[in-house]
XYZ file of C-alpha atoms in Angstrom:
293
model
C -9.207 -23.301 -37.009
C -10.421 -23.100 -33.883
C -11.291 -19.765 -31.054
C -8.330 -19.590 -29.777
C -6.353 -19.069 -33.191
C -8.627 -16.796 -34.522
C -7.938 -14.596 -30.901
C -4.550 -14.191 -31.779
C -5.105 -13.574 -35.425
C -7.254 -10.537 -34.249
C -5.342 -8.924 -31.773
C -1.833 -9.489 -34.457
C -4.346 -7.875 -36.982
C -4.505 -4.749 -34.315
C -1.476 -4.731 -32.824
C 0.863 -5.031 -36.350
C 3.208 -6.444 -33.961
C 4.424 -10.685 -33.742
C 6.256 -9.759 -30.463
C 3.366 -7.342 -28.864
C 1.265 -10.062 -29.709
C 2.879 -13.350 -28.590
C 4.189 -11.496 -25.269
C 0.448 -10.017 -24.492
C -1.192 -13.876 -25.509
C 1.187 -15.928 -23.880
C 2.810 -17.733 -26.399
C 5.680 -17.943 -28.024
C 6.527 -15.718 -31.034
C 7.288 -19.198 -32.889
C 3.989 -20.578 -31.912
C 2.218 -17.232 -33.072
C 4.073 -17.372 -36.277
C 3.096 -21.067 -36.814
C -0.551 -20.315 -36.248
C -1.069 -17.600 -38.817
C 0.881 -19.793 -41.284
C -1.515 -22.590 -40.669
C -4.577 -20.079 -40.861
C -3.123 -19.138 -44.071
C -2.449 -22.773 -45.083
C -6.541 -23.428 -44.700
C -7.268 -20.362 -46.275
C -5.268 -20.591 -49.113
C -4.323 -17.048 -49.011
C -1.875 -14.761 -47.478
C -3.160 -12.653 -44.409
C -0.417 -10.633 -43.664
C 2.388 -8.891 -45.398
C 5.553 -9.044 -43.147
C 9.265 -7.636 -42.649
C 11.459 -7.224 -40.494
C 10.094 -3.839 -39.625
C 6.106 -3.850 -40.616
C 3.285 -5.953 -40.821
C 0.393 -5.557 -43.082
C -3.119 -6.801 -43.681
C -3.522 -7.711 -46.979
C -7.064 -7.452 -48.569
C -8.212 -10.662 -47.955
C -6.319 -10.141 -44.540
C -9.116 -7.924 -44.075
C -11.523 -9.816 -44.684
C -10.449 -12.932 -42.430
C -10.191 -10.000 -39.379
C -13.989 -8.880 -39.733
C -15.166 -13.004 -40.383
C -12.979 -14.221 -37.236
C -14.245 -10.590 -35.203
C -17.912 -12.184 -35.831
C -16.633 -16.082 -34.679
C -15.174 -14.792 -31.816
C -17.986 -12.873 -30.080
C -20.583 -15.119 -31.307
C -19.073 -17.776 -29.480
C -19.025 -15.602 -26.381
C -22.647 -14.767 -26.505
C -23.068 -18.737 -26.952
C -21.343 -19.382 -23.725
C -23.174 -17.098 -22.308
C -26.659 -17.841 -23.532
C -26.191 -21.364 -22.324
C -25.898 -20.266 -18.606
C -28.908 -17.949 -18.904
C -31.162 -20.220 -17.626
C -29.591 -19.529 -14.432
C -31.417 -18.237 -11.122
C -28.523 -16.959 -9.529
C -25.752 -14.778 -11.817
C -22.319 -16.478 -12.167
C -19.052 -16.221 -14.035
C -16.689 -13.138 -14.281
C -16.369 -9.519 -15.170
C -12.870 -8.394 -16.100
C -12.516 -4.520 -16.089
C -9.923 -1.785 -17.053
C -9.261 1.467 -15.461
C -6.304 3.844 -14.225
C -5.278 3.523 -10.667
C -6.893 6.660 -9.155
C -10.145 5.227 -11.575
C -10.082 2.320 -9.143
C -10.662 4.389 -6.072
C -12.537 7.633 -7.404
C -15.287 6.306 -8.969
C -15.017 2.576 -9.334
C -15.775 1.989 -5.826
C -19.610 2.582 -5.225
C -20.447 1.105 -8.610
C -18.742 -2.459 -7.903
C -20.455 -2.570 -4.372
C -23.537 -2.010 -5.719
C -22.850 -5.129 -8.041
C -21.404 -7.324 -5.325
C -24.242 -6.699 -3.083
C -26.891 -8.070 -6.065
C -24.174 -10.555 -7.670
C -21.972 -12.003 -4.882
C -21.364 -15.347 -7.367
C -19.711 -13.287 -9.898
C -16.155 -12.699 -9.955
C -14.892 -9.869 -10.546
C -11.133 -8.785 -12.125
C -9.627 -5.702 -12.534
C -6.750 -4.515 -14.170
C -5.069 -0.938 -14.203
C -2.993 0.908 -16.399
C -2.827 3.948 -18.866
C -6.601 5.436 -19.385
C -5.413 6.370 -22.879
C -5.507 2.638 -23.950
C -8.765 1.767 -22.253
C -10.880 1.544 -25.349
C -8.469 -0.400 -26.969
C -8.423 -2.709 -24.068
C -12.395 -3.367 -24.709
C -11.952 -3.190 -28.773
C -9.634 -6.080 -28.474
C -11.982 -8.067 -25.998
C -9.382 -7.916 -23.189
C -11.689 -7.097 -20.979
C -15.686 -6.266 -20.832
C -15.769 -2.909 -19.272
C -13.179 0.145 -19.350
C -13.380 3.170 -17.238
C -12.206 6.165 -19.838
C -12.466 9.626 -20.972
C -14.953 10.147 -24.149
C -12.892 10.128 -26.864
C -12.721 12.933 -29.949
C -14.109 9.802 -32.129
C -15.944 7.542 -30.791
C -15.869 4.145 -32.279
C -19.464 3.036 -33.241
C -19.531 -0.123 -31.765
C -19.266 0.869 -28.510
C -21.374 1.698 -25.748
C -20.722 4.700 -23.827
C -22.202 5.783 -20.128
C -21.389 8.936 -18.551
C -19.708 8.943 -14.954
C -19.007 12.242 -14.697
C -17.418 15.766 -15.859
C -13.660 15.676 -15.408
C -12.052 19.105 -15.430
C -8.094 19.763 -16.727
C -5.619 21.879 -15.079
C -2.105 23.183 -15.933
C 0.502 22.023 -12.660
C 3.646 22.991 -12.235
C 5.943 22.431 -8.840
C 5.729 24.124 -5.884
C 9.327 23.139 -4.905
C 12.234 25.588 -5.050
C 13.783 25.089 -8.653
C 14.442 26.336 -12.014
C 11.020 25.113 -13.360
C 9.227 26.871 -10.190
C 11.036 29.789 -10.776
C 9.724 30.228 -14.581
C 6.545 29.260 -13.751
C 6.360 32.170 -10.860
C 7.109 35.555 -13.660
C 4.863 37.840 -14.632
C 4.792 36.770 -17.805
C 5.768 32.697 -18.383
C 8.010 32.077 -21.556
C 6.152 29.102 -21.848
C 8.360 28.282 -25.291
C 11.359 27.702 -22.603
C 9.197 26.278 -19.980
C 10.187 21.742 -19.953
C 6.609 20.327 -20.184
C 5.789 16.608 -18.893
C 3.192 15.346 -20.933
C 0.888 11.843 -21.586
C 1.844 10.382 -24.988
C -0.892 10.317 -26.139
C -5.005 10.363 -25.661
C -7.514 12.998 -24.832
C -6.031 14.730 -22.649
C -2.130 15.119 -24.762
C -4.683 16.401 -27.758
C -6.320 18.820 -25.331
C -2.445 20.073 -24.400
C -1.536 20.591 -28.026
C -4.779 22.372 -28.718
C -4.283 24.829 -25.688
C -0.222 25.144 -26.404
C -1.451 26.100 -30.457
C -3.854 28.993 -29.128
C -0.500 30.219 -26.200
C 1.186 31.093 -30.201
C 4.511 30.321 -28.391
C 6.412 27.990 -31.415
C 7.151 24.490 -30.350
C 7.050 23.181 -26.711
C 10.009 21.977 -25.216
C 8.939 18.268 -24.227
C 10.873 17.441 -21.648
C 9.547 13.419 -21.248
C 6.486 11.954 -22.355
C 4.691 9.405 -19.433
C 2.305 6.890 -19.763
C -0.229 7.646 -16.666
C -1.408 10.860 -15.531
C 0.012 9.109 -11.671
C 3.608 9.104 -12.987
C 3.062 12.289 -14.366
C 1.969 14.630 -11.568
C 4.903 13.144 -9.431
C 7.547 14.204 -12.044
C 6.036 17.775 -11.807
C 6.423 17.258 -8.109
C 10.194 16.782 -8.579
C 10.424 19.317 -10.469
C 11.217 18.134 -13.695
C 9.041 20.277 -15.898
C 5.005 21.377 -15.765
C 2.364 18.822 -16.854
C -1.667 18.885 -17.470
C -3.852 16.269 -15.506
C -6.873 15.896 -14.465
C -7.855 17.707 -11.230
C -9.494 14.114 -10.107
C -5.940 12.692 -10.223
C -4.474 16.113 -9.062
C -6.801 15.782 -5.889
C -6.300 11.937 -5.041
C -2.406 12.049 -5.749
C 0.077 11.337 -2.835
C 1.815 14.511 -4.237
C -0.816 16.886 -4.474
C 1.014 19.038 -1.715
C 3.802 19.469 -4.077
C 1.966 21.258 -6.950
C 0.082 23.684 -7.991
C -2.287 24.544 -10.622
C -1.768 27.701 -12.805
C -4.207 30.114 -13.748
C -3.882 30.694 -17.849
C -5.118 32.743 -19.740
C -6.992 29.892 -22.035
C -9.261 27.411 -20.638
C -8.631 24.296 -20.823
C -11.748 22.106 -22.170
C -13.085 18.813 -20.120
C -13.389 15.603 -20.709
C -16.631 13.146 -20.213
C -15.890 10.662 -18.088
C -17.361 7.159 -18.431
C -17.918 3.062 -18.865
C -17.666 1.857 -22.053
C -18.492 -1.704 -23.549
C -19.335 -3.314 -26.766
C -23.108 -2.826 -28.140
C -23.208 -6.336 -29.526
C -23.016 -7.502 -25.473
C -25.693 -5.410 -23.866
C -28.275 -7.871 -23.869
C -25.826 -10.349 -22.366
C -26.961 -11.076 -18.609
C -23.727 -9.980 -16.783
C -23.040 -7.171 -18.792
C -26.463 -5.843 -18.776
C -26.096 -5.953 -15.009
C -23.099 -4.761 -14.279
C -24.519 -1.480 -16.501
C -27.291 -1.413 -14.156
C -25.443 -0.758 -11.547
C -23.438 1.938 -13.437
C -26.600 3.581 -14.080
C -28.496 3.335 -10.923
């Protein structure tokens, strides 16, 4: 049984997925398959109750996830210890952020780094913010740039960036959308809505659409990136919530416009989050210094 099998058991045990899993590990879903059967060989147990639609930990499933969780980072925090003695920092730093993350506020914080750690290499990878703390929670990566969730999980570490506020956009371009948008009063129970599928800011929609009282929304798509979503407002394809730093740093931002509602819509905290177990950890305690200062 050896680190790299009990990486794949943990993120299958996440994802509940043999094709999610083998596709995001790089292996083949045979290979994956023939790894948990051989973990469950040793074991003597079954790990995982399977279909052809679910998959399920079983109890002592459960049990193997939190033992190989411990393995797994204590044999990061072993390769790391061992290079501690170190003058000089080396090694890498992977990181996780949206797009318009990577040029609003990443910027300053990784120059500051470079400038005290030139040895250390650092990689970056963008995508949906709403899956940032998963990204860290399955050791993906060591840092994530992400809004504060509604729960928090507890073995994280959280540092505040910054206040992010949330606006309502719809189009500015002539069409049927704009034209709804521009009454005196909006039917917004008619009104096509664009919205993230899911995160903190797609529970902060549903929580301002519950106090409009106007019945169910009509959804007209649901995007993955708040990017993608301001530039299907821009076409005109419905009105969306984002937040204003992606409003203000969007290639579209012309083509919208923010509308004034009656009901405030509530921030979010922005920040860097990491796991607690890894704070003492050379890199990651400077990288965090640099966040901080």
């Amino acid at each position: 049984m050896d680190i790299k099998s009990l990486q794949l058991f943990l993120h299958l045990a996440n994802s509940l997925h043999f094709s999610k899993t083998a596709q995001a590990m790089h292996v083949s879903p045979s290979t994956l398959s023939r790894c948990i059967q051989r973990i469950e060989d040793e074991l003597g147990a079954a790990l995982l109750i399977r279909d052809n639609r679910s998959v399920v930990l079983t109890e002592a499933g459960l049990l193997f996830k939190h033992y190989a969780l411990q393995q797994v980072e204590q044999w990061a925090l072993l390769k790391r210890s061992i290079n501690q003695t170190k003058t000089e920092l080396e090694g890498e730093i992977n990181l996780y952020c949206s797009v318009t993350a990577a040029y609003s506020h990443l910027p300053p914080i990784i120059e500051r780094f470079r400038r005290l750690h030139p040895k250390v290499e650092i990689k970056l990878s963008t995508g949906d913010s709403a899956v940032a703390i998963e990204q860290v929670l399955e050791h993906k990566v060591d840092f994530a740039i992400t809004a504060y969730p509604d729960t928090f999980p507890a073995r994280l570490h959280f540092i505040q960036l910054a206040e992010i506020p949330l606006s309502i956009i719809g189009p500015t371009t002539p069409c049927a959308v704009t034209q709804q948008i521009n009454m005196a009063n909006i039917n917004w129970k008619n009104v096509p809505f664009i919205l993230p599928e899911h995160g903190p800011v797609r529970r902060r929609f549903d929580s301002w659409y519950r106090q409009l009282k106007a019945g169910k929304p009509f959804i007209y798509a649901k995007v993955a990136g708040h990017e993608a979503l301001i530039s299907m407002v821009a076409l005109g394809c419905g009105v969306g919530i984002a937040p204003d730093v992606v409003i203000e740093n969007s290639p579209v931002r012309e083509r919208v416009q923010s509308l004034l509602t009656a009901t405030r819509l509530q921030s979010f905290d922005l920040g860097v989050c990491c796991h607690k177990t890894r704070l003492n950890e050379p890199l990651i305690s400077a990288f965090i210094s640099c966040v901080e200062s």
